[in-house]
PDB file of C-alpha atoms in Angstrom:
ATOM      1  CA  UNK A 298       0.000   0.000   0.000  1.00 76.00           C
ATOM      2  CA  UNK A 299       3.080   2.466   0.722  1.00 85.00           C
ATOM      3  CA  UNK A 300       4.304   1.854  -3.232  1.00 89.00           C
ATOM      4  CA  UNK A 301       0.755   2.227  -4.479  1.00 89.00           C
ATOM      5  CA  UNK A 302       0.465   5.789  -2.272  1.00 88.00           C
ATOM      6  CA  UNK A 303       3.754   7.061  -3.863  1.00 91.00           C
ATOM      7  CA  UNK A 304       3.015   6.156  -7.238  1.00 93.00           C
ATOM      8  CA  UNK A 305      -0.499   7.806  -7.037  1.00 93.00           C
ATOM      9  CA  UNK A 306       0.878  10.613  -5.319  1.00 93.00           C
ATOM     10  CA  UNK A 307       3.863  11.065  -8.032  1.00 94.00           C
ATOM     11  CA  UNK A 308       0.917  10.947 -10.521  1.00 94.00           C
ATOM     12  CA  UNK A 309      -1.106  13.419  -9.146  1.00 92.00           C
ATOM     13  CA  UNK A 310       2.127  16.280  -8.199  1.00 93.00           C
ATOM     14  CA  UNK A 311       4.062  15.450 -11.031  1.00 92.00           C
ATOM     15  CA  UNK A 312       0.708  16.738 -13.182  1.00 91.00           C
ATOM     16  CA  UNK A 313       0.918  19.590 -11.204  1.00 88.00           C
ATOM     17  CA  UNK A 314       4.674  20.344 -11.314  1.00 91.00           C
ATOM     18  CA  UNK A 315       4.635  20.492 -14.873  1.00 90.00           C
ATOM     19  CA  UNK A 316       2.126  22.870 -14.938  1.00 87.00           C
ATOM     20  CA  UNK A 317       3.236  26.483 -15.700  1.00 83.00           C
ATOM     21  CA  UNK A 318       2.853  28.470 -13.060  1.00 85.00           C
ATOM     22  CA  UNK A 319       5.005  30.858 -10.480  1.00 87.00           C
ATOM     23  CA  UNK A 320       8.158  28.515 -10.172  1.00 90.00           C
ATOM     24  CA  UNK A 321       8.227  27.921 -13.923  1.00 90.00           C
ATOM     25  CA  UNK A 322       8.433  31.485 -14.977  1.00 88.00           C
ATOM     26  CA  UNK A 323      10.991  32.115 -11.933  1.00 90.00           C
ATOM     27  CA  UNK A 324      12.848  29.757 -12.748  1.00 92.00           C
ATOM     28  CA  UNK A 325      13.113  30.500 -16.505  1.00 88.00           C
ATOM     29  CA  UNK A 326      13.482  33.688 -16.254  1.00 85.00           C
ATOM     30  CA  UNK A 327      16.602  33.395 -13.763  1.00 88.00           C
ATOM     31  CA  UNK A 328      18.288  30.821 -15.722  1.00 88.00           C
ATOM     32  CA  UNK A 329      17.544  32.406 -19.370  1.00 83.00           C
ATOM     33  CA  UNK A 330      19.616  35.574 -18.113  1.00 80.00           C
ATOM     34  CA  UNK A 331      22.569  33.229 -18.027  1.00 77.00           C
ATOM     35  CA  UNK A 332      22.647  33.146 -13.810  1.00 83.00           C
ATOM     36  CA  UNK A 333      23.135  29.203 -13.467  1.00 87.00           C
ATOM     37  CA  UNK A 334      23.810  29.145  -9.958  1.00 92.00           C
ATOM     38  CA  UNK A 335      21.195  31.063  -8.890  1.00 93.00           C
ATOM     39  CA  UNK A 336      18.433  29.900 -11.113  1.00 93.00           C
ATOM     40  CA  UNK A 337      19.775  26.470  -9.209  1.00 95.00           C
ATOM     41  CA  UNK A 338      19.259  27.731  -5.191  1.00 96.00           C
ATOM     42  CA  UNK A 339      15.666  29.415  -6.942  1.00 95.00           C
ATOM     43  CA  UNK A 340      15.235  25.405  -7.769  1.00 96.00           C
ATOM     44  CA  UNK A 341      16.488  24.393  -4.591  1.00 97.00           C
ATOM     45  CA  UNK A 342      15.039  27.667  -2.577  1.00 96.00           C
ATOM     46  CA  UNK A 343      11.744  26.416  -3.755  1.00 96.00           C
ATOM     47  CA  UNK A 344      12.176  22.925  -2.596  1.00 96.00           C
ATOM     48  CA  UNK A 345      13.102  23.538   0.505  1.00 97.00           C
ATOM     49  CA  UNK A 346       9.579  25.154   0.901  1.00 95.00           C
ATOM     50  CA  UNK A 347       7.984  22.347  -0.107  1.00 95.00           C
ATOM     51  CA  UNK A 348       9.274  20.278   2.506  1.00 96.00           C
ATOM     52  CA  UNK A 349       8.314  22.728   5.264  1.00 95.00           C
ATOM     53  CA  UNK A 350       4.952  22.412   3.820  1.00 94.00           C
ATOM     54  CA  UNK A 351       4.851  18.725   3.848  1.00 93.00           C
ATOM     55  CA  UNK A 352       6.394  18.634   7.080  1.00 93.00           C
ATOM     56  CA  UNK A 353       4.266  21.085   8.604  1.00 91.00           C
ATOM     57  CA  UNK A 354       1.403  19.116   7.087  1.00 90.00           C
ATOM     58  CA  UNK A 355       2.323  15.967   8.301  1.00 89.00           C
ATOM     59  CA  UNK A 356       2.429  17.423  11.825  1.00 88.00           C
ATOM     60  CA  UNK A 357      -0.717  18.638  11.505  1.00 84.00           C
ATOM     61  CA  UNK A 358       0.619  22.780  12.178  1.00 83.00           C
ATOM     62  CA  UNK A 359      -1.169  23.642   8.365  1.00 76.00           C
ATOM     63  CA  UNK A 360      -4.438  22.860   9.497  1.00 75.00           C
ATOM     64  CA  UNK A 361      -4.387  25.566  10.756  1.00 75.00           C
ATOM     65  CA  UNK A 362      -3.904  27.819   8.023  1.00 73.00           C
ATOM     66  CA  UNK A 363      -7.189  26.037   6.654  1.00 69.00           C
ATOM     67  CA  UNK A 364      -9.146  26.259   9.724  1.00 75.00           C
ATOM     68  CA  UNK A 365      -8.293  30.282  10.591  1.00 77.00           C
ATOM     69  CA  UNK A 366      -9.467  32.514   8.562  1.00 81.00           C
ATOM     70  CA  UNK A 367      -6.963  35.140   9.938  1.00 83.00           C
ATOM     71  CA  UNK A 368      -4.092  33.224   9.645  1.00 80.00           C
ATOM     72  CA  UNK A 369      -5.149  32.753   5.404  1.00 81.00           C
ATOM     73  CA  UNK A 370      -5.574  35.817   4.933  1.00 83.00           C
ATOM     74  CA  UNK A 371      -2.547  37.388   6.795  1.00 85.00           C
ATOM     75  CA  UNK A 372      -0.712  35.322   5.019  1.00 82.00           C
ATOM     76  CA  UNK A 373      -2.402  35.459   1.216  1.00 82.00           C
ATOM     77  CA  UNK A 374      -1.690  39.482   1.032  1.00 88.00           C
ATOM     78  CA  UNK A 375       2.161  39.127   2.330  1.00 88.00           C
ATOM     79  CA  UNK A 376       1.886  36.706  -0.582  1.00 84.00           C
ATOM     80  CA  UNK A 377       0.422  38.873  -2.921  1.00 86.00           C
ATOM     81  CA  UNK A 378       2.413  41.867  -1.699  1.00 90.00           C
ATOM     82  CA  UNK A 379       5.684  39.908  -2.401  1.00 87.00           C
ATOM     83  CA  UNK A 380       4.685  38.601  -5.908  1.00 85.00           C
ATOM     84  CA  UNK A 381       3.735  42.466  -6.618  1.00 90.00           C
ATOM     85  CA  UNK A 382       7.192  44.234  -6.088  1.00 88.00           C
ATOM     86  CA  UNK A 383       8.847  41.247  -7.579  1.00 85.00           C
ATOM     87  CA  UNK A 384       6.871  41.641 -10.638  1.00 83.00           C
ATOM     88  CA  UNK A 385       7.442  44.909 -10.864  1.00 89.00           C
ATOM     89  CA  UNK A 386      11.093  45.018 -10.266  1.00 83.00           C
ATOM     90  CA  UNK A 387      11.216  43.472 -12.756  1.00 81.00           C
ATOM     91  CA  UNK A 388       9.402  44.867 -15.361  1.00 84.00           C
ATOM     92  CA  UNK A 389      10.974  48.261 -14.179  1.00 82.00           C
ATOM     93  CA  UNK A 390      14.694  46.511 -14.792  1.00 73.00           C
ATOM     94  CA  UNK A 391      12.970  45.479 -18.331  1.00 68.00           C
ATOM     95  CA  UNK A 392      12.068  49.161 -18.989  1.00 70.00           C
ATOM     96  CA  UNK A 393      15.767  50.332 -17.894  1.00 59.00           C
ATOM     97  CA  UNK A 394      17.242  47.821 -20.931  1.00 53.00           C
ATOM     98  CA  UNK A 395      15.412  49.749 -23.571  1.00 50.00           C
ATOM     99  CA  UNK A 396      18.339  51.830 -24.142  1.00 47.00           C
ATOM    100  CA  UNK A 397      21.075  49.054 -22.811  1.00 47.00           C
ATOM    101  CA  UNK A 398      23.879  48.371 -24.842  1.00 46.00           C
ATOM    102  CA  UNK A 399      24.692  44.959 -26.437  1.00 45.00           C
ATOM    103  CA  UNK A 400      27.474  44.024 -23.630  1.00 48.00           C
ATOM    104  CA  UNK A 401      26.720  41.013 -21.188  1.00 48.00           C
ATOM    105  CA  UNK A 402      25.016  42.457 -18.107  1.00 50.00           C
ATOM    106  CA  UNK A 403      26.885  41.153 -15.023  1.00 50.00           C
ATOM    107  CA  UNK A 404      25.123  38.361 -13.042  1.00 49.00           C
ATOM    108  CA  UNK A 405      22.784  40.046 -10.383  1.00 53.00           C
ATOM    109  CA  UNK A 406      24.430  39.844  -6.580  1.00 54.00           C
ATOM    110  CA  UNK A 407      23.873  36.840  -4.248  1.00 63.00           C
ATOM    111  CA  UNK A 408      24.440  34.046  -6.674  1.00 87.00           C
ATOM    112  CA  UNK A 409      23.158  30.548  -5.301  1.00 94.00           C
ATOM    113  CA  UNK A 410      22.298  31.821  -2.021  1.00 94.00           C
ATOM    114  CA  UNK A 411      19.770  34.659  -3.141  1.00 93.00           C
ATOM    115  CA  UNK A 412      18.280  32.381  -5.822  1.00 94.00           C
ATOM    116  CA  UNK A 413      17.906  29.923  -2.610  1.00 96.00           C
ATOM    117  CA  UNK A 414      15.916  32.779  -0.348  1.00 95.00           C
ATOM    118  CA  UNK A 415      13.797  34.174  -3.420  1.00 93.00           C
ATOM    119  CA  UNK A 416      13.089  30.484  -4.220  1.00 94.00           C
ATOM    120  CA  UNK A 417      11.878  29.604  -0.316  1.00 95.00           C
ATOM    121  CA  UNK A 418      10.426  33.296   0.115  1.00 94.00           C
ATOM    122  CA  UNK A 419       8.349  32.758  -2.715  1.00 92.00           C
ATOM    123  CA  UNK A 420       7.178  29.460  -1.959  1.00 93.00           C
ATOM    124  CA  UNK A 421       6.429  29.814   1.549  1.00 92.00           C
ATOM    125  CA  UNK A 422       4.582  32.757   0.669  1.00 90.00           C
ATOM    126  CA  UNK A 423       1.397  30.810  -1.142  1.00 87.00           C
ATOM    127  CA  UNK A 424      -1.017  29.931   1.476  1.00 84.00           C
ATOM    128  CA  UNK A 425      -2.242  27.763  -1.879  1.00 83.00           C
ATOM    129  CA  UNK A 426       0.506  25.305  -1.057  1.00 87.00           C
ATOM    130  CA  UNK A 427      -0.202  25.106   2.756  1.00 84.00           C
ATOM    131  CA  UNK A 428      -4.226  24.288   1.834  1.00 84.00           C
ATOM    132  CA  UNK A 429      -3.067  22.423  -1.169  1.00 88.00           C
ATOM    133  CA  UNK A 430      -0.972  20.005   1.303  1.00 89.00           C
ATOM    134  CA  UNK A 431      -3.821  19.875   4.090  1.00 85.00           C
ATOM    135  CA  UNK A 432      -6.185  18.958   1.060  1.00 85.00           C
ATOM    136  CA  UNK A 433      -4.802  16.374  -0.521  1.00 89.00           C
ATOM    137  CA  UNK A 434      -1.535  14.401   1.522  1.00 89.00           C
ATOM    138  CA  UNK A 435      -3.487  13.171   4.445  1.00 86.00           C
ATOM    139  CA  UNK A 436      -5.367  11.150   1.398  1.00 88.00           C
ATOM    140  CA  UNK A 437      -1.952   9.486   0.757  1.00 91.00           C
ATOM    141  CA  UNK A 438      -0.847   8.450   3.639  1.00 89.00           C
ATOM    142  CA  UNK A 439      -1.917   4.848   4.596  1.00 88.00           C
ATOM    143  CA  UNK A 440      -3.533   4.117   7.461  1.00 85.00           C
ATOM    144  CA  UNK A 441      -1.272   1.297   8.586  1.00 86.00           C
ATOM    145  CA  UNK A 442       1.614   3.854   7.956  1.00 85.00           C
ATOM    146  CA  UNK A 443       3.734   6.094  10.421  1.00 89.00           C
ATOM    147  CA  UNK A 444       1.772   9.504  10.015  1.00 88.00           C
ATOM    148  CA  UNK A 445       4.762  11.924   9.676  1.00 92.00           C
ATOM    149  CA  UNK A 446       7.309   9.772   8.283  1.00 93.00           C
ATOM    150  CA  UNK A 447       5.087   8.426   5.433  1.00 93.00           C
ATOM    151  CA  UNK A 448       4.305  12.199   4.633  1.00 92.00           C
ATOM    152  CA  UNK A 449       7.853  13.536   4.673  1.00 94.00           C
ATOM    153  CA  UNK A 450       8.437  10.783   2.293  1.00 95.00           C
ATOM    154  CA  UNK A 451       5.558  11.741  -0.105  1.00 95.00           C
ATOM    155  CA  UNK A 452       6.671  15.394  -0.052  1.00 95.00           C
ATOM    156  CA  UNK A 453      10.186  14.275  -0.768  1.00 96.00           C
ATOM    157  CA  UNK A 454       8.431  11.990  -4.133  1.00 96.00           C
ATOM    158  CA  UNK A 455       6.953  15.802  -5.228  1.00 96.00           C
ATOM    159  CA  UNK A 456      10.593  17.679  -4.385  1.00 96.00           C
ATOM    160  CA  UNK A 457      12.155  14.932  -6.172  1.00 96.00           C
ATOM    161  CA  UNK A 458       9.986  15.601  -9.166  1.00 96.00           C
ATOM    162  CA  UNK A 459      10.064  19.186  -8.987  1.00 95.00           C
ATOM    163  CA  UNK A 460      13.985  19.280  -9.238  1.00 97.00           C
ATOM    164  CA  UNK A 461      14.033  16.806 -12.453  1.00 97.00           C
ATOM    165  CA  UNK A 462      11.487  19.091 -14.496  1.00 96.00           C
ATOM    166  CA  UNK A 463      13.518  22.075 -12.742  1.00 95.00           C
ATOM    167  CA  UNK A 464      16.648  20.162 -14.725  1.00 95.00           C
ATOM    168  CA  UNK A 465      14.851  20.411 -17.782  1.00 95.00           C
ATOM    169  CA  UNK A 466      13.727  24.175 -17.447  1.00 93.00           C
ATOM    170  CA  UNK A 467      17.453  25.176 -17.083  1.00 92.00           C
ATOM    171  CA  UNK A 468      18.575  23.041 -20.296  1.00 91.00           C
ATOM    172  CA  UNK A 469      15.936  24.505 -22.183  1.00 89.00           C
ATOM    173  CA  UNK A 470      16.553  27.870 -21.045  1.00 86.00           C
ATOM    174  CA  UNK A 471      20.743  27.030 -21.466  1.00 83.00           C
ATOM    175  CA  UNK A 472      20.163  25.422 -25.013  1.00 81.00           C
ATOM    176  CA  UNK A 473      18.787  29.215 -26.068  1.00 80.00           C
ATOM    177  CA  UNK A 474      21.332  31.553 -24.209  1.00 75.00           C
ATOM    178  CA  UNK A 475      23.450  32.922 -26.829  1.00 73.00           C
ATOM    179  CA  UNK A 476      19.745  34.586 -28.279  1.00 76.00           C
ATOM    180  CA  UNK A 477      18.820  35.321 -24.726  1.00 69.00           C
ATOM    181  CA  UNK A 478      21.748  37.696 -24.260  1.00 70.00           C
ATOM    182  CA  UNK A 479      20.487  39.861 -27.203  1.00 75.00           C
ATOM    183  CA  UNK A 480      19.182  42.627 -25.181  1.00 75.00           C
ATOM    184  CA  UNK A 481      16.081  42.419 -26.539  1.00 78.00           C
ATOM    185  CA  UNK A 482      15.630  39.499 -25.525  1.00 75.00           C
ATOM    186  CA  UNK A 483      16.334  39.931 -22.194  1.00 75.00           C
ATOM    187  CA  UNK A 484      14.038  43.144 -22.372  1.00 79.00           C
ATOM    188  CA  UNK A 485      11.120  40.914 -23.378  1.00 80.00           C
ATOM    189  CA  UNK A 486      11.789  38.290 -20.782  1.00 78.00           C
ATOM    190  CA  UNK A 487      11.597  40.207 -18.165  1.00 79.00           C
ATOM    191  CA  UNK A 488       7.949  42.144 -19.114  1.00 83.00           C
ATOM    192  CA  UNK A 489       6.759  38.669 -19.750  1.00 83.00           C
ATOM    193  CA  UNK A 490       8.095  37.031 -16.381  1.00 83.00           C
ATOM    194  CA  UNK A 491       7.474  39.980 -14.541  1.00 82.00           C
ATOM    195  CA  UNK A 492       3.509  40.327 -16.123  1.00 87.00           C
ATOM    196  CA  UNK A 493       2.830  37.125 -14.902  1.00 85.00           C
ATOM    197  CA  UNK A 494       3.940  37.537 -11.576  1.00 84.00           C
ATOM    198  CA  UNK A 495       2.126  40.460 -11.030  1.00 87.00           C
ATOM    199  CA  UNK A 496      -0.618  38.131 -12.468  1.00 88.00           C
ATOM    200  CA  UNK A 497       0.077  35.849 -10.189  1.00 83.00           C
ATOM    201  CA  UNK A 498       0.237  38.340  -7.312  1.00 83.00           C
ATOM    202  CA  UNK A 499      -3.445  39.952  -7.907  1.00 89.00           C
ATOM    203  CA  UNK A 500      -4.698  36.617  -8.795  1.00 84.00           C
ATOM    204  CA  UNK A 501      -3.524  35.813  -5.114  1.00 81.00           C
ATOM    205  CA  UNK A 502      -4.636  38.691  -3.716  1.00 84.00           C
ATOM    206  CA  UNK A 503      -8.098  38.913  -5.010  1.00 84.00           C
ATOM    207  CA  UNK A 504      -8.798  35.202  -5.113  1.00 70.00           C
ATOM    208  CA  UNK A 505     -10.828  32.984  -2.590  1.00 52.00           C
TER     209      UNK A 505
END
């Protein structure tokens, strides 16, 4: 019954991991301006705050989040509010290119361990995940199964996943860097990354 939960649980994240969302534009968007290590701790930065979810789940702290209104909310607009000046940074950065010459930009400061903290920050920020964890692990987890441990390893299945298609963002976004250094380029990545977060961070803010 423990194999049968992971599969069925790989099944049901790994649909969801490949989804495009938040952590694929971040991620993209970080690795097609040529910052490997960083778009790496983003990959990792995000993982990490899946774990805390799943562990936070499996101890039974995120219900919570589902149960107090309050606690949702406070923690939905810090969301939103994040996603909003991140968005916009970054379209303001895309606005600043228009005029940018053709030499490589430097890499932005912080390297692996910014990517990391944007990549946690991020994550830890969508009360979606916490309710998305209280929803649906607990459904997982056999009943003949040790409670915390069988969730940790279910969480690790989806981190696991997440990396691998993480892997495959990077190569993509690798395979097409000598175009993505045209500054054009980069000016258009960043006003589409940094639309869709600010997407993201209404969608967050005015959703249910």
């Amino acid at each position: 019954m423990v194999i049968t939960a992971l599969w069925s649980f790989a099944l049901v994240v790994g649909l969801l991991t490949i989804t495009p969302g938040l952590d694929t534009a971040l991620i993209l968007r970080t690795a097609a301006r040529g910052e490997q290590r960083r778009a790496w701790g983003v990959v990792l930065g995000i993982q990490t705050g899946t774990l805390c979810w799943g562990a936070l789940t499996s101890a039974g702290v995120t219900a919570l989040l589902a149960a107090s209104r309050l606690a949702y909310e406070t923690l939905r607009w810090a969301g939103a509010a994040y996603l909003l000046w991140m968005g916009a940074r970054m379209l303001w950065e895309g606005r600043g290119r228009a005029t940018a010459s053709a030499e490589p930009e430097p890499a932005a400061p912080g390297g692996f361990a910014a990517g990391w903290r944007q990549g946690l920050v991020t994550n830890l920020l969508n009360p979606k995940m916490g309710v998305f964890y209280v929803a649906v692990l607990p459904q997982f987890i056999p009943a003949s199964a040790p409670h915390f441990l069988m969730g940790l390893a279910l969480t690790s299945v989806h981190a696991v996943l997440g990396v691998l298609w993480a892997a495959v963002l990077v190569g993509f976004a690798r395979a097409l860097r000598d175009w993505l250094r045209k500054p054009a380029a980069r000016r258009a990545m960043d006003r589409i990354t940094g639309t869709a977060i600010v997407g993201f961070g209404v969608k967050l803010a005015v959703g249910e």
